[in-house]
Coordinates of C-alpha atoms in Angstrom, one line a residue:
Chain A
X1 CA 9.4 -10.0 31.9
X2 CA 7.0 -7.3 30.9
X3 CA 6.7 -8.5 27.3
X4 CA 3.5 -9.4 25.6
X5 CA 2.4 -12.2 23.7
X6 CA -0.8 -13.1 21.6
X7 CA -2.4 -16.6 22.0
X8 CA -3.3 -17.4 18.1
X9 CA -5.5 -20.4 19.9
X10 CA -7.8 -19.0 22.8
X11 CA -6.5 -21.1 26.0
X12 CA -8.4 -23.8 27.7
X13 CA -8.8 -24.1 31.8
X14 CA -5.3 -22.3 33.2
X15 CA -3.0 -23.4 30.5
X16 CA -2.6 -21.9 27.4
X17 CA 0.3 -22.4 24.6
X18 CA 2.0 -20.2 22.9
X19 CA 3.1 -21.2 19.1
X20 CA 5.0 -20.3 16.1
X21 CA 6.9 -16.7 16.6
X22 CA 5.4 -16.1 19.7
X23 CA 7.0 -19.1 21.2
X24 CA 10.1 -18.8 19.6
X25 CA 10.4 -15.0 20.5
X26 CA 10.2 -15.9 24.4
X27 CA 12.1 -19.4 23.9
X28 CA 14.8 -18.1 21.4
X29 CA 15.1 -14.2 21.9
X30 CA 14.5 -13.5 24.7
X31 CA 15.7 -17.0 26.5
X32 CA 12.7 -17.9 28.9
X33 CA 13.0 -20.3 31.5
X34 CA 10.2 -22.3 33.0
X35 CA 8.7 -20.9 35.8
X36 CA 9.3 -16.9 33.9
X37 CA 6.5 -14.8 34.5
X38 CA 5.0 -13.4 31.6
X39 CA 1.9 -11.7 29.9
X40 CA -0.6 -13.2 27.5
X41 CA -4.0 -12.0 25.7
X42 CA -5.7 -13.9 23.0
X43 CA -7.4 -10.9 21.6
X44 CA -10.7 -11.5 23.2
X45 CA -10.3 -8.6 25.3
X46 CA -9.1 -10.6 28.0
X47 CA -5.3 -10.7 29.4
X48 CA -3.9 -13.0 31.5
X49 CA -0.7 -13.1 34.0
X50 CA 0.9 -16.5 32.5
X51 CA 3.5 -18.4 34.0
X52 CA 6.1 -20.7 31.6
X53 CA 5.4 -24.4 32.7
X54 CA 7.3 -26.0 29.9
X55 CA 9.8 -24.9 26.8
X56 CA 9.6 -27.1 23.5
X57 CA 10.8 -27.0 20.5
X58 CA 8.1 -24.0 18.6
X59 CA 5.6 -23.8 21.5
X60 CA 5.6 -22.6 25.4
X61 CA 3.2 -23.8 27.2
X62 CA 2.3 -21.8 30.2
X63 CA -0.1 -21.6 33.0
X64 CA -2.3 -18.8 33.4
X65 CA -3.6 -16.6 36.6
X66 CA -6.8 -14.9 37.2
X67 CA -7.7 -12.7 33.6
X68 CA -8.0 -9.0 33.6
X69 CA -11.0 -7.3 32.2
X70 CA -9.8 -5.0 29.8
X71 CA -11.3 -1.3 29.9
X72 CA -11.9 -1.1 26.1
X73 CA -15.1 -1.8 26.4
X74 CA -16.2 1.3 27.7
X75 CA -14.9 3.1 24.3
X76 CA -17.1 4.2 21.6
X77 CA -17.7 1.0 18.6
X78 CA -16.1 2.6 15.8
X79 CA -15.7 1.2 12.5
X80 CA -13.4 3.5 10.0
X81 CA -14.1 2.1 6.3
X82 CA -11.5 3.6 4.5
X83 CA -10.2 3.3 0.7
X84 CA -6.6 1.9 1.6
X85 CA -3.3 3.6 0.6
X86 CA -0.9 1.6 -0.4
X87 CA 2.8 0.1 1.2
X88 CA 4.1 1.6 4.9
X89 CA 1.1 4.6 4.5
X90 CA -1.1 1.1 5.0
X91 CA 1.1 -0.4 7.4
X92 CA 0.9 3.4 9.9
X93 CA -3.1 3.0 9.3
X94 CA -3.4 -0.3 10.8
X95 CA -1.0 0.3 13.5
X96 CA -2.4 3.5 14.4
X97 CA -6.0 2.7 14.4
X98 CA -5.4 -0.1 16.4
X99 CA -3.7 2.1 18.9
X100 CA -6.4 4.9 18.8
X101 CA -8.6 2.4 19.8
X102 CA -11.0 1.8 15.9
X103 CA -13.2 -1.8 16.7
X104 CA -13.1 -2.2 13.0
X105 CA -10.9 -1.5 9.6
X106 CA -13.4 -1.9 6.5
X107 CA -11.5 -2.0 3.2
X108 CA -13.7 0.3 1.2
X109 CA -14.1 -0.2 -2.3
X110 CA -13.8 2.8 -4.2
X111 CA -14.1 4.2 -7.8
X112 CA -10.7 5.9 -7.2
X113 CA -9.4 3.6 -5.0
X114 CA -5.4 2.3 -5.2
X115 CA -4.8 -0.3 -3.4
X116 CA -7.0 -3.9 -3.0
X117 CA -7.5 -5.7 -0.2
X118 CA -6.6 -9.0 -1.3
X119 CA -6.0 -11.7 0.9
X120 CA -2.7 -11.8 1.4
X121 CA -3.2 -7.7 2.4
X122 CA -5.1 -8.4 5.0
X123 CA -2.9 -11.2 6.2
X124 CA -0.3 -8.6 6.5
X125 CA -2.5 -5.9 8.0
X126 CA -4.2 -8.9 11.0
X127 CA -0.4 -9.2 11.6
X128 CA 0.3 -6.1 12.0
X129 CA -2.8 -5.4 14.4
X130 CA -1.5 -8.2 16.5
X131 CA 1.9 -6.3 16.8
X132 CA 0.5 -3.2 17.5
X133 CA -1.8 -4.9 20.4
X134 CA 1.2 -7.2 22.0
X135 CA 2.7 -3.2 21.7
X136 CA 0.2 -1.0 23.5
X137 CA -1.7 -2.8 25.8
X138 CA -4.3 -3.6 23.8
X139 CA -6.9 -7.1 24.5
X140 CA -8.7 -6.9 21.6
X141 CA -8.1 -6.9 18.4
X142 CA -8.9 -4.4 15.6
X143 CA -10.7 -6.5 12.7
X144 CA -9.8 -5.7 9.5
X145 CA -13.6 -6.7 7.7
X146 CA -14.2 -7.9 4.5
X147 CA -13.6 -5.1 1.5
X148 CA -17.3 -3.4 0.5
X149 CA -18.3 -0.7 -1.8
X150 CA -19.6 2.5 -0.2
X151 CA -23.1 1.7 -1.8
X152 CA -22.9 -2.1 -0.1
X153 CA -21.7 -0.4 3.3
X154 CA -25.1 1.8 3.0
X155 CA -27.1 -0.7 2.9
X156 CA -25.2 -3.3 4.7
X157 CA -23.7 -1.8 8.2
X158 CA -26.6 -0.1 10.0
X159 CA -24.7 1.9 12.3
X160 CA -26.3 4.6 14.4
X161 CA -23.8 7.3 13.0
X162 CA -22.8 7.6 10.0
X163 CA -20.0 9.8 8.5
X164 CA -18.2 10.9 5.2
X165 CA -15.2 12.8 5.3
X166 CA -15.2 15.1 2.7
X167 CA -12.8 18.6 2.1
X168 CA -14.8 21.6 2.5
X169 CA -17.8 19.9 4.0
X170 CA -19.9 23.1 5.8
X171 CA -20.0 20.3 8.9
X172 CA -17.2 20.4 11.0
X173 CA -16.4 17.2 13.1
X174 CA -16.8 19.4 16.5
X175 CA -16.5 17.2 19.9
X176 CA -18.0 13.7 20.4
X177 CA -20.9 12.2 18.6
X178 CA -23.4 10.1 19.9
X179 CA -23.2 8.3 23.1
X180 CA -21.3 6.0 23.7
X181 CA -22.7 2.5 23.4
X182 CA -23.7 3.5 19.5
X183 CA -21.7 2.4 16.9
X184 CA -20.0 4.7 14.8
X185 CA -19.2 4.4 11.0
X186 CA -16.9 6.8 9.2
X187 CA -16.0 6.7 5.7
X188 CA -12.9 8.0 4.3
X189 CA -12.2 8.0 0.6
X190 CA -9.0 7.9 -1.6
X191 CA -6.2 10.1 -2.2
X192 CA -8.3 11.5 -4.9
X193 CA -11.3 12.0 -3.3
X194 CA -14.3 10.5 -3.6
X195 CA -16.7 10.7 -6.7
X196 CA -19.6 13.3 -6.9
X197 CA -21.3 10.2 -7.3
X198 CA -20.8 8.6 -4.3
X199 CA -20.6 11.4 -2.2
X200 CA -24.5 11.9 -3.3
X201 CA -25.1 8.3 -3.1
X202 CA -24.1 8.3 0.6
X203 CA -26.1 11.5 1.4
X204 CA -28.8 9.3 0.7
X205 CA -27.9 6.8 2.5
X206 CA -27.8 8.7 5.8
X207 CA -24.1 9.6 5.6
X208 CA -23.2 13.3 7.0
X209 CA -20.7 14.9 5.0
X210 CA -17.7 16.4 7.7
X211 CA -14.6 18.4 7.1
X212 CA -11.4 18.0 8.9
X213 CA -10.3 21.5 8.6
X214 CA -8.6 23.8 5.6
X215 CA -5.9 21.6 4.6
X216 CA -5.8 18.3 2.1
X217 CA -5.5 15.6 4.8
X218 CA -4.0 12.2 2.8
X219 CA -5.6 9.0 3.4
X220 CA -3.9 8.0 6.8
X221 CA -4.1 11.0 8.3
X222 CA -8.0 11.6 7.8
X223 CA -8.3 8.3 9.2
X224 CA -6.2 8.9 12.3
X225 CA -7.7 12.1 12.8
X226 CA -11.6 10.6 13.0
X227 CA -9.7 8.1 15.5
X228 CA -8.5 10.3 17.7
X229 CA -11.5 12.5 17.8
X230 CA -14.7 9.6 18.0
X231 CA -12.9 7.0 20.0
X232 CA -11.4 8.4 22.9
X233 CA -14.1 9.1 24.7
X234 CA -14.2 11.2 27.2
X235 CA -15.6 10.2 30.9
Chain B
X1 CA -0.5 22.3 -13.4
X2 CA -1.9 22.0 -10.4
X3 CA 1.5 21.1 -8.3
X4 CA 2.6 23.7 -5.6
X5 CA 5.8 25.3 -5.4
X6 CA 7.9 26.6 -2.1
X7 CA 9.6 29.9 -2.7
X8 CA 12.8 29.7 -0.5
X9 CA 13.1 33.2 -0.8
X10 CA 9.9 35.9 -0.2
X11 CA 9.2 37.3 -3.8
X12 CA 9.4 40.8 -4.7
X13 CA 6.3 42.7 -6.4
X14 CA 4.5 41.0 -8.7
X15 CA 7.7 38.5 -9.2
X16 CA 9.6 35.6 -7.8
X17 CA 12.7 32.9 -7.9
X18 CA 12.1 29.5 -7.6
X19 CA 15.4 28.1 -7.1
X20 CA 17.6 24.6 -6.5
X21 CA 15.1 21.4 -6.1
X22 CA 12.1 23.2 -6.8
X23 CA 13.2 24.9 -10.3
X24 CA 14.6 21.8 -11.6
X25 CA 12.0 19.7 -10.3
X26 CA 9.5 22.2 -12.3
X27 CA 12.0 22.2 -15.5
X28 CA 13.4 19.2 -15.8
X29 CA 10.7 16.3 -14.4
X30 CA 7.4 18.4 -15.3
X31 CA 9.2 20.1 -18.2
X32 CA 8.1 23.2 -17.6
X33 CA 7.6 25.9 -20.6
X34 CA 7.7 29.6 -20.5
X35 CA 3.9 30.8 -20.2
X36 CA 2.9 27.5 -18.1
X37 CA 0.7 28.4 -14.8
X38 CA 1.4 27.3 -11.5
X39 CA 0.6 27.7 -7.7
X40 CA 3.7 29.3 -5.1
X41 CA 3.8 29.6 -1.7
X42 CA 6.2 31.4 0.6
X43 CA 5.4 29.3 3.7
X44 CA 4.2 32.8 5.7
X45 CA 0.3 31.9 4.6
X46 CA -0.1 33.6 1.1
X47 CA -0.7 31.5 -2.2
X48 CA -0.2 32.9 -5.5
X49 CA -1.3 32.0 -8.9
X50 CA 1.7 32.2 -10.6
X51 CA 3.3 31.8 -14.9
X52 CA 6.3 30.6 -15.8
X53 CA 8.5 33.8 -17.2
X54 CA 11.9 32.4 -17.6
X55 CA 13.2 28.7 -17.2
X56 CA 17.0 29.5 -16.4
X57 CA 20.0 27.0 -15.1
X58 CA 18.5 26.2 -11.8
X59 CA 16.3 28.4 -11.2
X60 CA 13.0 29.5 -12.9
X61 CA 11.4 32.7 -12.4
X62 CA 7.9 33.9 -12.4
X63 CA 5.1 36.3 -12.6
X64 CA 2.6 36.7 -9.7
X65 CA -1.2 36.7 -9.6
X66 CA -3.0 37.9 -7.2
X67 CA -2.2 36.5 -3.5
X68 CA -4.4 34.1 -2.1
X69 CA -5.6 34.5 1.8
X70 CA -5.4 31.3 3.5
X71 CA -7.9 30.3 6.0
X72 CA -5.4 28.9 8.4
X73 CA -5.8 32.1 10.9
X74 CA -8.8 30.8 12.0
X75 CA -7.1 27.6 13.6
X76 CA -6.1 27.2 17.1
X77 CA -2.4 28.1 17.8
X78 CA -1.3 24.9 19.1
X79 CA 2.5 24.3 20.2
X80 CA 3.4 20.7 20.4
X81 CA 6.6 20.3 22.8
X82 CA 7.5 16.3 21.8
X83 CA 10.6 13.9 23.0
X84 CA 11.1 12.9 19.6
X85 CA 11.0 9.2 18.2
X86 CA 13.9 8.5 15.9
X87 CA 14.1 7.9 12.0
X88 CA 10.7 6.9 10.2
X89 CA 8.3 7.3 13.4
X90 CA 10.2 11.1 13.2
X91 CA 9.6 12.0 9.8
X92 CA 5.7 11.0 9.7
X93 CA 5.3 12.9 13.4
X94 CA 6.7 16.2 11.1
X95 CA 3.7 15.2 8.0
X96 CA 1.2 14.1 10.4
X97 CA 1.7 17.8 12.4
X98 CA 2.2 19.5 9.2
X99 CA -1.3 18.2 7.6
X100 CA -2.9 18.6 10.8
X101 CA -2.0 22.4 11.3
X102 CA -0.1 22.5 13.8
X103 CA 1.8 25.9 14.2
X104 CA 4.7 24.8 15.8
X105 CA 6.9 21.7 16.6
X106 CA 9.2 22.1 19.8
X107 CA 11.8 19.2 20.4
X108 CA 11.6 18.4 24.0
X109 CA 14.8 17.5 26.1
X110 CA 13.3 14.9 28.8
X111 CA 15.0 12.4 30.9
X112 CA 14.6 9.6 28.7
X113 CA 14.6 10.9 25.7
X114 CA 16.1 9.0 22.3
X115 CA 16.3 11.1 19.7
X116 CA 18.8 15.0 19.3
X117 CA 17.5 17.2 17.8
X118 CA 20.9 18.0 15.7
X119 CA 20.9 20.6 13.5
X120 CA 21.2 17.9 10.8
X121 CA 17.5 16.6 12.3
X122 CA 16.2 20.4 12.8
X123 CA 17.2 20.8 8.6
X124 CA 15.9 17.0 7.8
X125 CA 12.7 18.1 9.7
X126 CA 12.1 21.7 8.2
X127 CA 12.3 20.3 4.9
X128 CA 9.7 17.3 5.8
X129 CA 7.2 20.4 6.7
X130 CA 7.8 21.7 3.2
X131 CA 7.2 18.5 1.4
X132 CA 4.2 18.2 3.7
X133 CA 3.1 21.8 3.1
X134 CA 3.2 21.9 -0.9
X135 CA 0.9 18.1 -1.0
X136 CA -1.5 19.4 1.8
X137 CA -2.3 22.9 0.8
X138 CA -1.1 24.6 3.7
X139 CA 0.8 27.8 3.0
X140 CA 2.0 29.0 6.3
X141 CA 4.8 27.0 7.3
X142 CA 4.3 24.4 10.8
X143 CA 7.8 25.9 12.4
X144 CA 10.6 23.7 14.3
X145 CA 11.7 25.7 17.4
X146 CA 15.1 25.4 19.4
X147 CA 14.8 22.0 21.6
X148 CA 14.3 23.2 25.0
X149 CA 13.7 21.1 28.5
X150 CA 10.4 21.0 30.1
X151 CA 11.8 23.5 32.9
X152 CA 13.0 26.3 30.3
X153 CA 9.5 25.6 28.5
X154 CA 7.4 26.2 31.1
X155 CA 9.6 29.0 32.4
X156 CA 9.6 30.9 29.0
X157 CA 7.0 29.5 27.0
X158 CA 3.5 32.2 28.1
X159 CA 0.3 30.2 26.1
X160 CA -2.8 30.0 28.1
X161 CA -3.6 26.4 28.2
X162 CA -0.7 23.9 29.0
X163 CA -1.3 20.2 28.5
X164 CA 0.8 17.5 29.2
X165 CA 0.4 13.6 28.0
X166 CA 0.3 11.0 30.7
X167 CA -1.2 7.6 30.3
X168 CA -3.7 7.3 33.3
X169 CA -4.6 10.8 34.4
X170 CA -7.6 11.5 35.1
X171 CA -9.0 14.2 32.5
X172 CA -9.6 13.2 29.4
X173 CA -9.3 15.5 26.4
X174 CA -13.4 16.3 25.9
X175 CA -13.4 18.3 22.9
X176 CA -12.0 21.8 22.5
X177 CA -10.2 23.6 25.3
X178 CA -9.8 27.4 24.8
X179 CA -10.8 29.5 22.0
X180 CA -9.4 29.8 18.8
X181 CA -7.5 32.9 19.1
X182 CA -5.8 30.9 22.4
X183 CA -1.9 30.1 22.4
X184 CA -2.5 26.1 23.6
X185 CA 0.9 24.5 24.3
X186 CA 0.7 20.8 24.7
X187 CA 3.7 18.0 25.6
X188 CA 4.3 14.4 24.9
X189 CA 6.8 12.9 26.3
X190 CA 9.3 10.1 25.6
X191 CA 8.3 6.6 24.8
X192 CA 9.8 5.4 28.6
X193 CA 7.2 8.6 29.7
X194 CA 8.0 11.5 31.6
X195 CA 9.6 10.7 35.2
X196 CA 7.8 11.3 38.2
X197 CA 9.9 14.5 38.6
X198 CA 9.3 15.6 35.3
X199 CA 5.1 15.5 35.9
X200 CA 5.6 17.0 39.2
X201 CA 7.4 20.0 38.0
X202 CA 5.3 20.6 34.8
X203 CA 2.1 20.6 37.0
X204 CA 3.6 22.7 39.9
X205 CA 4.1 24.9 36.1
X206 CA 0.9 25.1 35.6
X207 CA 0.0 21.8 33.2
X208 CA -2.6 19.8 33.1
X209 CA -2.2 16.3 32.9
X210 CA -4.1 14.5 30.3
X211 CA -4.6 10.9 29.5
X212 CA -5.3 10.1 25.9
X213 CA -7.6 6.5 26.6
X214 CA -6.6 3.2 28.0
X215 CA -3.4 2.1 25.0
X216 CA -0.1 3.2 25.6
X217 CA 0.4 5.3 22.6
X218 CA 3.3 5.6 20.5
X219 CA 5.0 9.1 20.5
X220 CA 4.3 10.4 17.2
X221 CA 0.5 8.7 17.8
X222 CA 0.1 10.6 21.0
X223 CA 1.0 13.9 19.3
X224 CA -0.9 12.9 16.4
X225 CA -3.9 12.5 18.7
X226 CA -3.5 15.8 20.5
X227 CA -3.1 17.5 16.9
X228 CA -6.4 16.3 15.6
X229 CA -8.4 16.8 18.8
X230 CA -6.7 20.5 19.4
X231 CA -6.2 22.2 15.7
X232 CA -9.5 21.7 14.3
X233 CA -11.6 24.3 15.6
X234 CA -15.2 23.5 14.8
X235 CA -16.7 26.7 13.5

């Protein structure tokens, strides 16, 4: 059984349990047996071969082999703070950035901004990182960080790079940028743009304005497209 | 009114038809008067400043301004040659591509394939580009080319750089490959992946294999990648 599952509770000496959906999807769905092999991570960055040692009724307890070191760590630290689009666009973001590899989501707080990151928001969007991580190989997870205005993130996230995306910005977004082990923090605004205001507030804040070519990129898309071009960084 | 319109059909001198969705969607939902000012495309990379002349049944015709020049000549040609997902993963692969800038989406017939490219998909696709072109800006139309196997595309497909996904090669995308006037053709395969056979005859082609980081990327997120590390040319 190739199949992936998340450990909500990080697992003591060899054993480890698997609750709720989890252990219902291997117990129910998919019809484990004890002695099954399986895969587990617990969103440390660690993944374990795990093998089921006993079935009951919501949980799976297993027994786990020697962990894998995951390779993420060699990827750039990248936190994307982006004003959130609303409904699936939201759902593609978190999925994707998680994917692409983003260390952190930061729900940014904008004058034109649509959507809010209440709590139940990013209940749904943690979810949907652990799906996306059980789906792509992924040991640890994206966090989705606690909503902050772009002047709060200025003063608040001191982050060796800092971007804006902003249309028509004279700065492309050409190759890597900075090495590494720096973290990277790129801001992305709504679907109508950020202010004139903010965009000169995070000038002075260190922020360096970039474009991401000719046409209007919506929300998820800009996003995406900083993923894929600062985290995957090349040997 | 700052909403663009598609011209299905390339407009005479100094005049043009909008016709079915577009006219009504201009007369009836935006209400639309005679004298109102508007922005057409033709989806072969000309925008014109346009006026409403006549608000018919169906259709609404208009006077031309001056045609706009788009900047999207200076972008990389970039073919993407994709197994396509199925259903919603299929229709944002067409936005995401179409935002991006990518010239050209080419269905790709692989061994484990999912998803035909029907002529029913081929129509639900083109008009995805159009939606995506008219909210993005981008007047030259992305364009969906006849599905063809990896074999008949690297038999009868001449660009100068040919890239082909594959979780764990060696090279890494670093940047831009090529200049900007280059034909870059680049393939993705299906979410099983290509088959052995499949690589092996794409690199005896003349591909290079690329990995795209340490996830296993979804289709449409591996194209998406490709896009946004290939297209945008820095200047």
């Amino acid at each position: 059984m190739s199949e992936r599952f998340f450990l909500a509770t990080p697992p003591g000496a060899g054993h480890a349990l698997l609750e709720g959906d989890e252990a219902r999807h291997l117990s129910r769905v998919l019809r484990a047996k004890v002695g099954d092999e399986v895969r587990v991570f617990d969103g440390s960055g660690v993944e374990w071969p795990a093998t089921v040692a006993a079935i009951r009724r919501d949980e799976v307890a297993v027994d786990l082999g020697e962990p894998l070191q995951s390779v993420e760590a060699k990827l750039a630290r990248l936190t994307l703070a982006v004003a959130l689009p609303k409904g699936d666009r939201q759902k593609w973001l978190v999925e994707k950035l998680t994917e692409l590899g983003v260390a952190r989501l930061l729900p940014l707080v904008t004058e034109r901004g649509v959507a809010e990151a209440t709590d139940s928001a990013r209940a749904r969007m943690e979810r949907g990182v652990v799906e996306a991580c059980k789906q792509c190989g992924r040991n640890r997870l994206m966090e989705i960080a606690e909503p902050l205005t772009l002047e709060a993130l200025a003063a608040g996230f001191p982050a060796a790079v800092r971007l804006i995306a902003h249309p028509g910005s004279a700065t492309a977004l050409a190759g890597r940028i900075g090495d590494p082990d720096q973290e990277i923090l790129a801001a992305v605004g709504p679907e109508g743009g950020f202010s004139a205001d903010e965009i000169a507030a995070a000038v002075a804040a260190g922020f360096t304005p970039v474009g991401l070519g000719p046409q209007i990129l919506r929300v998820e898309t800009a996003a995406i497209a900083l993923a894929a071009r600062l985290v995957m960084a090349p040997e």
